[in-house]
GROMACS .gro file of C-alpha atoms in nm:
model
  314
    1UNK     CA    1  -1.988   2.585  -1.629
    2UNK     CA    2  -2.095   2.756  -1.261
    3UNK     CA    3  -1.910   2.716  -1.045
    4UNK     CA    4  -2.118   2.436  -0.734
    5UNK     CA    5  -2.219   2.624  -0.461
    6UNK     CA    6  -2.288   2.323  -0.153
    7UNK     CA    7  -2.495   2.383   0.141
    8UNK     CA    8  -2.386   2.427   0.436
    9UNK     CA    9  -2.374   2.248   0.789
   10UNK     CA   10  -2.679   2.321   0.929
   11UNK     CA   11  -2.909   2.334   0.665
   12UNK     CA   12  -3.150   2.098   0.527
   13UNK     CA   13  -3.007   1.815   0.284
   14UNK     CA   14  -3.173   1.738  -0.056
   15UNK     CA   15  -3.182   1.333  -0.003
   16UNK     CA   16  -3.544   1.270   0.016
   17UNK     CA   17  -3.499   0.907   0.002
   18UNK     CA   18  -3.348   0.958   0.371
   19UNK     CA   19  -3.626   1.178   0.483
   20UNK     CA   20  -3.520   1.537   0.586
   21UNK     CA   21  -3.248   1.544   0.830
   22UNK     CA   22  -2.989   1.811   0.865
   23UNK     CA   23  -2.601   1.818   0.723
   24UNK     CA   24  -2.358   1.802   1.042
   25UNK     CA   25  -2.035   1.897   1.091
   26UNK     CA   26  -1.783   1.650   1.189
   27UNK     CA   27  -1.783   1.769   1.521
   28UNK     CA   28  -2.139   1.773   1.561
   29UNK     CA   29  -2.161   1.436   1.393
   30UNK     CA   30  -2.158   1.201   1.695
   31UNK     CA   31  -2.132   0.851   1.503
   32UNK     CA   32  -1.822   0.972   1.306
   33UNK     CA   33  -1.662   1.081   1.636
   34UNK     CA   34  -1.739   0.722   1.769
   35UNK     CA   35  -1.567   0.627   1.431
   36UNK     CA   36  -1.247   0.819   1.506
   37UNK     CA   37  -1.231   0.702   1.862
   38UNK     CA   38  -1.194   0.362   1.691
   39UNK     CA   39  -0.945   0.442   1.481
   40UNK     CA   40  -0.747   0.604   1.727
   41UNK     CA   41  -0.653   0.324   1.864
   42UNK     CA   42  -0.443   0.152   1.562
   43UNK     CA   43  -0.149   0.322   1.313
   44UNK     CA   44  -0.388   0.394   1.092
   45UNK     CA   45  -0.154   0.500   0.813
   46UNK     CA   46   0.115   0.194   0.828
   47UNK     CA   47  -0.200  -0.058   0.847
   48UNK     CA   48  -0.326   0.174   0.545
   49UNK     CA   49   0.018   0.161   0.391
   50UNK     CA   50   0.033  -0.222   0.390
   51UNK     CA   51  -0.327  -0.290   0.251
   52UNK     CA   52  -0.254  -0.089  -0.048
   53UNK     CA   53   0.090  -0.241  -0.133
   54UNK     CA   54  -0.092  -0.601  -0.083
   55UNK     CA   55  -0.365  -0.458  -0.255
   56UNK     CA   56  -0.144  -0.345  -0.552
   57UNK     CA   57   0.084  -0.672  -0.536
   58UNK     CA   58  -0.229  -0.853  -0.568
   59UNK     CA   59  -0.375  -0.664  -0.916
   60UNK     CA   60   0.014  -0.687  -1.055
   61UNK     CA   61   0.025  -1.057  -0.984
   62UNK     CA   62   0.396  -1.039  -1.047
   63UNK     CA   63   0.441  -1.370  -0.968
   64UNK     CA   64   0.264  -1.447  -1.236
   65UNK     CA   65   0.278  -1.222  -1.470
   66UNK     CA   66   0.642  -1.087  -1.432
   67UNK     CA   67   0.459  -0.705  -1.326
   68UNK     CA   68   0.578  -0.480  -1.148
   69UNK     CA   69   0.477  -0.091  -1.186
   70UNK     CA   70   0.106  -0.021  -1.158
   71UNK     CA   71   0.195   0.254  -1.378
   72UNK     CA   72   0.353   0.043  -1.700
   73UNK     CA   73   0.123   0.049  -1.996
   74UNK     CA   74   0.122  -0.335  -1.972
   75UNK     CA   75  -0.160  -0.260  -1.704
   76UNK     CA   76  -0.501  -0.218  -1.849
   77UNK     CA   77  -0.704   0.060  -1.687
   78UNK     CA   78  -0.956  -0.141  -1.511
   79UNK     CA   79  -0.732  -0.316  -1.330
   80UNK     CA   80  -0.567  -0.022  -1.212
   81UNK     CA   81  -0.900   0.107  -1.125
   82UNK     CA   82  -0.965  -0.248  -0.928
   83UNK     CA   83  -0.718  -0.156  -0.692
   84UNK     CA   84  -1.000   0.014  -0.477
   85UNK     CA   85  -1.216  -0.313  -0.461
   86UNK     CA   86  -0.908  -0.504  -0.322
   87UNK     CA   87  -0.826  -0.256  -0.079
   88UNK     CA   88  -1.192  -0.260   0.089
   89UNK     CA   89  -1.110  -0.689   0.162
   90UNK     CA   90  -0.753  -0.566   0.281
   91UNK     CA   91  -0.865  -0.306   0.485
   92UNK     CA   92  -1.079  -0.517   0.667
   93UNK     CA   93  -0.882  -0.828   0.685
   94UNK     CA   94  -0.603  -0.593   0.834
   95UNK     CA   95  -0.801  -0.435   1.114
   96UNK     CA   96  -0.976  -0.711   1.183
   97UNK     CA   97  -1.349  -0.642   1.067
   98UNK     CA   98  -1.627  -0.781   0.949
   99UNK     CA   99  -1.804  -0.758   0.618
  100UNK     CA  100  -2.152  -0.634   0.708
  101UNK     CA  101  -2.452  -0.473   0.548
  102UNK     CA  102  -2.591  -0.204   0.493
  103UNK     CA  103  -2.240  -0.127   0.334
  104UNK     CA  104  -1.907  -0.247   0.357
  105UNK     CA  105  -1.866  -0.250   0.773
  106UNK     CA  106  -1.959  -0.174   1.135
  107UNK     CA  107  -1.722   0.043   1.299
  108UNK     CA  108  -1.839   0.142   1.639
  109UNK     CA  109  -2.172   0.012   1.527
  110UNK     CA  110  -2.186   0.285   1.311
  111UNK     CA  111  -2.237   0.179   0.881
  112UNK     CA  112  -1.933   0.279   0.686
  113UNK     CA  113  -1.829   0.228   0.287
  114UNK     CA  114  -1.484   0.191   0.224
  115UNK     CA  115  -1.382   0.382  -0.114
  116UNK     CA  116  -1.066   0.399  -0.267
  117UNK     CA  117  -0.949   0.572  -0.602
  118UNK     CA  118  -0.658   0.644  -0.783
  119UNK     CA  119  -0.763   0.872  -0.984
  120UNK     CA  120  -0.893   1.212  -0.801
  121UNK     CA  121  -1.227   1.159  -0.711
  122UNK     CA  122  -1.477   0.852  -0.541
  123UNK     CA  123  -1.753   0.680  -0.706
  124UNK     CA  124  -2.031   0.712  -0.420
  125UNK     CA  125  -2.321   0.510  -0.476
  126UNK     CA  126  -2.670   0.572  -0.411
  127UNK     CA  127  -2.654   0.331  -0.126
  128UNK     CA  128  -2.360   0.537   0.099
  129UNK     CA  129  -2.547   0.875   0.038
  130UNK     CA  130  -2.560   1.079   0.344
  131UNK     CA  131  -2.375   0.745   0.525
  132UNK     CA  132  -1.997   0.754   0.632
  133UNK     CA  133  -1.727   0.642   0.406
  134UNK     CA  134  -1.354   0.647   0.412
  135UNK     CA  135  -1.206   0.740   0.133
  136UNK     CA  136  -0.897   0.708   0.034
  137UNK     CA  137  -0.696   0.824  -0.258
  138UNK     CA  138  -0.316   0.702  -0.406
  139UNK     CA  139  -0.123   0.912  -0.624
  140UNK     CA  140   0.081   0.681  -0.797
  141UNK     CA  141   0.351   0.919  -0.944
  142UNK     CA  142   0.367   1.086  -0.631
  143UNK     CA  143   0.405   0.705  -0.432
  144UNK     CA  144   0.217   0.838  -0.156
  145UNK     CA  145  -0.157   0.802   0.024
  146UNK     CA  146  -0.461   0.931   0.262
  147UNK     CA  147  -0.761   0.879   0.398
  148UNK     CA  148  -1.069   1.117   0.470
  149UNK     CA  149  -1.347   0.977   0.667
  150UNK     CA  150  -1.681   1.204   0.580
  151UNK     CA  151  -2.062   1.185   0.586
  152UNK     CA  152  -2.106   1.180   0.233
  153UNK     CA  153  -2.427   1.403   0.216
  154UNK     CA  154  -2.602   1.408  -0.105
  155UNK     CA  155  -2.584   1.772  -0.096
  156UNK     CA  156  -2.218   1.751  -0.124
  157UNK     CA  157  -2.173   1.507  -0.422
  158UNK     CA  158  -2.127   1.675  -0.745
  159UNK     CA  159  -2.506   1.740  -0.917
  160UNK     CA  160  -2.681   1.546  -1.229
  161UNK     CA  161  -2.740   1.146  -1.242
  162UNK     CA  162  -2.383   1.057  -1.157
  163UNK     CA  163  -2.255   0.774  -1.390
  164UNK     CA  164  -2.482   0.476  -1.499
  165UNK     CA  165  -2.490   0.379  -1.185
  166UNK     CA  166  -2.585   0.656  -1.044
  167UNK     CA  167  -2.273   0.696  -0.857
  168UNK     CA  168  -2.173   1.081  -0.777
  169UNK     CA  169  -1.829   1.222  -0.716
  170UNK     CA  170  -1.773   1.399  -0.365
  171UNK     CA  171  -1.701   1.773  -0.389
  172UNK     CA  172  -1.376   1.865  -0.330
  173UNK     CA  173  -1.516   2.171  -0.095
  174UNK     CA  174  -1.643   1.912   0.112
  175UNK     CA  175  -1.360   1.666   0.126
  176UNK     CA  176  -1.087   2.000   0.193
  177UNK     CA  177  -1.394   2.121   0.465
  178UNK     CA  178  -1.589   1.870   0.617
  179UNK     CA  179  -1.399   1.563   0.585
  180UNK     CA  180  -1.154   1.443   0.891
  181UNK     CA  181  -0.856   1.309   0.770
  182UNK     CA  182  -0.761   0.936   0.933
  183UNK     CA  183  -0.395   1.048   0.847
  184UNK     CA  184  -0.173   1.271   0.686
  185UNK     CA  185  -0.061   1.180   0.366
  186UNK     CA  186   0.201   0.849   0.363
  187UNK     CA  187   0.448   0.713   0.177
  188UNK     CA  188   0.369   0.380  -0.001
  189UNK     CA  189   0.673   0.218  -0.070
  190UNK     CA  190   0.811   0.151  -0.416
  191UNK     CA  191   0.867  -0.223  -0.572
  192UNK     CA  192   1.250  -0.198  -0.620
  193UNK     CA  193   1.267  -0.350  -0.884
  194UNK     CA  194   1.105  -0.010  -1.071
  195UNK     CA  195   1.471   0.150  -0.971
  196UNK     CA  196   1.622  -0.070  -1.250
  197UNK     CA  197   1.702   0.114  -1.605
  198UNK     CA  198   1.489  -0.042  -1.867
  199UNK     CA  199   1.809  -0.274  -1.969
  200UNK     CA  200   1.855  -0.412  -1.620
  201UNK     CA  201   1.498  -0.448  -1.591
  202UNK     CA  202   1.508  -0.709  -1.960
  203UNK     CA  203   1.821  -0.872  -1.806
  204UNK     CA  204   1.680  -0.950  -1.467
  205UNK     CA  205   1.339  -1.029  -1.612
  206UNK     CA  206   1.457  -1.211  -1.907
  207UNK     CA  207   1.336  -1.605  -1.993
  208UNK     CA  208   1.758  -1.693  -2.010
  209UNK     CA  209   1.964  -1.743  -1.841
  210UNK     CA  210   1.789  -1.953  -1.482
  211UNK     CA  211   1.658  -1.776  -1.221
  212UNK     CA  212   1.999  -1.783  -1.038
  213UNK     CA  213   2.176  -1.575  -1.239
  214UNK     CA  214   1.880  -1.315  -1.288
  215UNK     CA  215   1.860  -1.278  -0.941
  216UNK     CA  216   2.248  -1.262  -0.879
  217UNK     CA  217   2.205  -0.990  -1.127
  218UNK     CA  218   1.897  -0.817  -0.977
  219UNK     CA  219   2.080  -0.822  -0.628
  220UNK     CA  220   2.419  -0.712  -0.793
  221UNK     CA  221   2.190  -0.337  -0.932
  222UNK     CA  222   2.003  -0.298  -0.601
  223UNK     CA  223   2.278  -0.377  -0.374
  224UNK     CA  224   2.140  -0.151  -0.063
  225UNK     CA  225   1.798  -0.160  -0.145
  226UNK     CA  226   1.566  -0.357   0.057
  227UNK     CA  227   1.388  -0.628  -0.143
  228UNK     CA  228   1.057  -0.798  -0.051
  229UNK     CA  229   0.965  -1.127  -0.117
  230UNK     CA  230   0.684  -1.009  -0.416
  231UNK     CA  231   1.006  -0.908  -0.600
  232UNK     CA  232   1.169  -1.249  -0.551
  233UNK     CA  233   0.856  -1.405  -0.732
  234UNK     CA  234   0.846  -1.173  -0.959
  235UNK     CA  235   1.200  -1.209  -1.099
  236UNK     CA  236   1.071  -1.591  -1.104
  237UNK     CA  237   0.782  -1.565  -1.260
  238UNK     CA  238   0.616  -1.873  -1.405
  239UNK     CA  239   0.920  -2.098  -1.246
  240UNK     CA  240   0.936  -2.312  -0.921
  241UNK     CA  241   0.998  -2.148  -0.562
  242UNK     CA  242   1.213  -1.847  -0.664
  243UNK     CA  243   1.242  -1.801  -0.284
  244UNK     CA  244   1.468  -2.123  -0.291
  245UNK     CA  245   1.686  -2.019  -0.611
  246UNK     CA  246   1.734  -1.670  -0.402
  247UNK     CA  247   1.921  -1.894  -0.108
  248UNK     CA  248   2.086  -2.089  -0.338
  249UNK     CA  249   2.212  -1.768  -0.488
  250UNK     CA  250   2.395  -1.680  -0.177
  251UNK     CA  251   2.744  -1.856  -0.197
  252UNK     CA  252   2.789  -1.740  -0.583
  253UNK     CA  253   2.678  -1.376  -0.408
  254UNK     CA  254   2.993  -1.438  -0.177
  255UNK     CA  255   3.210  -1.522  -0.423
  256UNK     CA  256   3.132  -1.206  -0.625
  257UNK     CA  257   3.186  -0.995  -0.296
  258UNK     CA  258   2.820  -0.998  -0.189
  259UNK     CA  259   2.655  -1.137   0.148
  260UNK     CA  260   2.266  -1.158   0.070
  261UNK     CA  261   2.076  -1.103   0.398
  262UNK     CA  262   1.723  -1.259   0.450
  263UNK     CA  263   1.468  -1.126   0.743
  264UNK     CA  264   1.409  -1.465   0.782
  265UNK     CA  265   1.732  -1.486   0.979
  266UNK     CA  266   1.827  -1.374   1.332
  267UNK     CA  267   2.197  -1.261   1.225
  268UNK     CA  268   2.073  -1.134   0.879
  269UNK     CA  269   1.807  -0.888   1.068
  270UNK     CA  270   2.073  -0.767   1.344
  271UNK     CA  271   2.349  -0.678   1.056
  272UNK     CA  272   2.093  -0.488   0.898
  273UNK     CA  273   1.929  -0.342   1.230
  274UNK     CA  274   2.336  -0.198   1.236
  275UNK     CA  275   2.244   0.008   0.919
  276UNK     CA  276   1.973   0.144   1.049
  277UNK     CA  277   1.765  -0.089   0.809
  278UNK     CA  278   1.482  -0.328   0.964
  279UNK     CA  279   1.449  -0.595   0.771
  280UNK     CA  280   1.134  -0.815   0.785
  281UNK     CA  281   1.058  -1.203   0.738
  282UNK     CA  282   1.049  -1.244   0.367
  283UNK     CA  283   1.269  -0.948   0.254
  284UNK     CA  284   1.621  -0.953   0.151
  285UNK     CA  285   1.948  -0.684   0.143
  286UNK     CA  286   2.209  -0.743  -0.046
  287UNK     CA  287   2.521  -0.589   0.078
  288UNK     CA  288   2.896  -0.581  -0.020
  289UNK     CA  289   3.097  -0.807   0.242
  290UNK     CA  290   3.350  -0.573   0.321
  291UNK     CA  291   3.005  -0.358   0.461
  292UNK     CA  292   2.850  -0.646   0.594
  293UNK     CA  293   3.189  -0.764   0.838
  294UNK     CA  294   3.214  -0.381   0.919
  295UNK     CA  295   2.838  -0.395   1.009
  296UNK     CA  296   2.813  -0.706   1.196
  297UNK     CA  297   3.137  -0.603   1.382
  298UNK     CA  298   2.987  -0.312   1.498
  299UNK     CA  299   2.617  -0.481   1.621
  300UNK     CA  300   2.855  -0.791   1.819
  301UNK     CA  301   2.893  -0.773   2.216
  302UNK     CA  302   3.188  -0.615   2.277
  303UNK     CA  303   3.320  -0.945   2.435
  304UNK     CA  304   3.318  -1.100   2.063
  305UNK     CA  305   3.681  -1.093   1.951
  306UNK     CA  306   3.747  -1.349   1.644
  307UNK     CA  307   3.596  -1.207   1.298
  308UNK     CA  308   3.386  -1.421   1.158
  309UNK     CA  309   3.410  -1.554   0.840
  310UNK     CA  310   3.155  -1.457   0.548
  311UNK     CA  311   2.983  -1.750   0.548
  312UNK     CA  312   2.918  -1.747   0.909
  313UNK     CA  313   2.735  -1.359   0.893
  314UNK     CA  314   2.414  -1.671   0.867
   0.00000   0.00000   0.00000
């Protein structure tokens, strides 16, 4: 096959249903730059970050389903692939935007079309040629993520009819060339429960025994790891408020040498602030108690002089 030669900035591009206008560079593109202004004022990659594990959580449906690894051949390809079409609601719940036509937003009054694969390339419709789009793509093996915004010129989308849809893949010249990246790439965080071996991960996931003793167990393998609530439910699956059977797990957890800390609590977040660990509403540490004294003795006002007792780390 030869090898795509794209035109360049500057010359003519071959979307006639846009009437003849020329292909900019980024610089030279004055609504992208407006575009980027607006960006610049947010942490574009952490917002990112979060929309795509909420986007992921949501296709999994753990809670639900007892999922957990977007990856696991118990996930059909489609909804792997539906990933991107939750992200675009995410994206703009998170930053606070509107759905609007002609595409997906207004950003700086400027049309954009939120795309997101992971796979390596973007399905750009007919509709976003020659318009801006972010597009994002998430390497799932690699656990990481980033954004491009470009003006997806027709010239630069791979030739022929595109798919039945008439969707066309961007060029990979143009991404590398005359694309702006929104960040560098990111790290999207991994469910922990994917650290498990495959017999921890049948024990904690099992039907039997309750969901006490699944989560003492699921705490017990990823003592240090920080656990978010999506885990919690998903250990649960099917049954009422795992949330609740996760506090009631905490005195058994003590009595097997384990404090369970919750973000939901003052002292819980300050033991693990001591770590170096911020812990959030919702998520939950599991750490040994001899750590956990040593911990919250070191975070207490110097003034502080009785030890407190286990129980009282909450």
């Amino acid at each position: 096959m030869a090898r795509l030669v794209l035109q360049q900035p500057g010359e003519i591009c071959t979307n006639a249903d846009k009437g003849e206008h020329s292909l900019l560079h980024p610089k030279d593109d004055s609504e992208l730059q407006d575009v980027l202004g607006w960006f610049s004022d947010y942490p574009v990659g952490e917002y990112y970050t979060e929309a795509i594990r909420n986007s992921i959580d949501y296709v999994l449906d753990g809670g639900r389903t007892g999922r957990f690894d977007l990856l696991s051949p118990e996930v059909h390809p489609g909804e792997r692939a539906s990933v991107g079409a939750k992200l675009e609601y995410e994206v703009l719940r998170i930053f606070n935007l509107s759905k609007a036509k002609p595409l997906d937003t207004l950003i700086a009054r400027a049309p954009v079309d939120i795309k997101a694969t992971v796979g390596d390339n973007w399905a750009i419709p007919t509709e976003a040629h020659c318009q801006l789009c972010i597009c994002t793509q998430i390497r799932l093996k690699e656990n990481r993520h980033r954004s491009w915004l470009v003006r997806a010129h027709r010239s630069w989308l791979y030739r022929g009819k595109g798919n039945k849809d008439r969707k066309r893949g961007l060029a990979v010249h143009a991404r590398d060339h005359w694309s702006v990246p929104l960040y560098d790439w990111a790290n999207l965080p991994v469910n922990p429960l994917r650290y498990l071996t495959e017999e921890q991960a049948d024990e904690v996931l099992a039907k039997k025994p309750g969901q006490v003793k699944r989560l003492l167990k699921m705490f017990e393998y990823l003592e240090g790891h920080v656990i978010p609530r999506n885990s919690i439910l998903t250990v649960g699956a099917g049954k009422d408020d795992p949330v609740r059977r996760a506090r009631e797990a905490r005195g058994e957890a003590e009595r097997a040498g384990r404090i369970l800390l919750c973000g939901d609590w003052v002292e819980s977040r300050n033991i693990a602030a001591a770590r170096g660990i911020s812990l959030r509403p919702g998520e939950w540490l599991a750490l040994s108690i001899d750590d956990a004294i040593k911990l919250n003795k070191e975070s207490a006002s110097q003034t502080t002089i009785a030890e407190p007792e286990p129980s009282q780390l909450f």
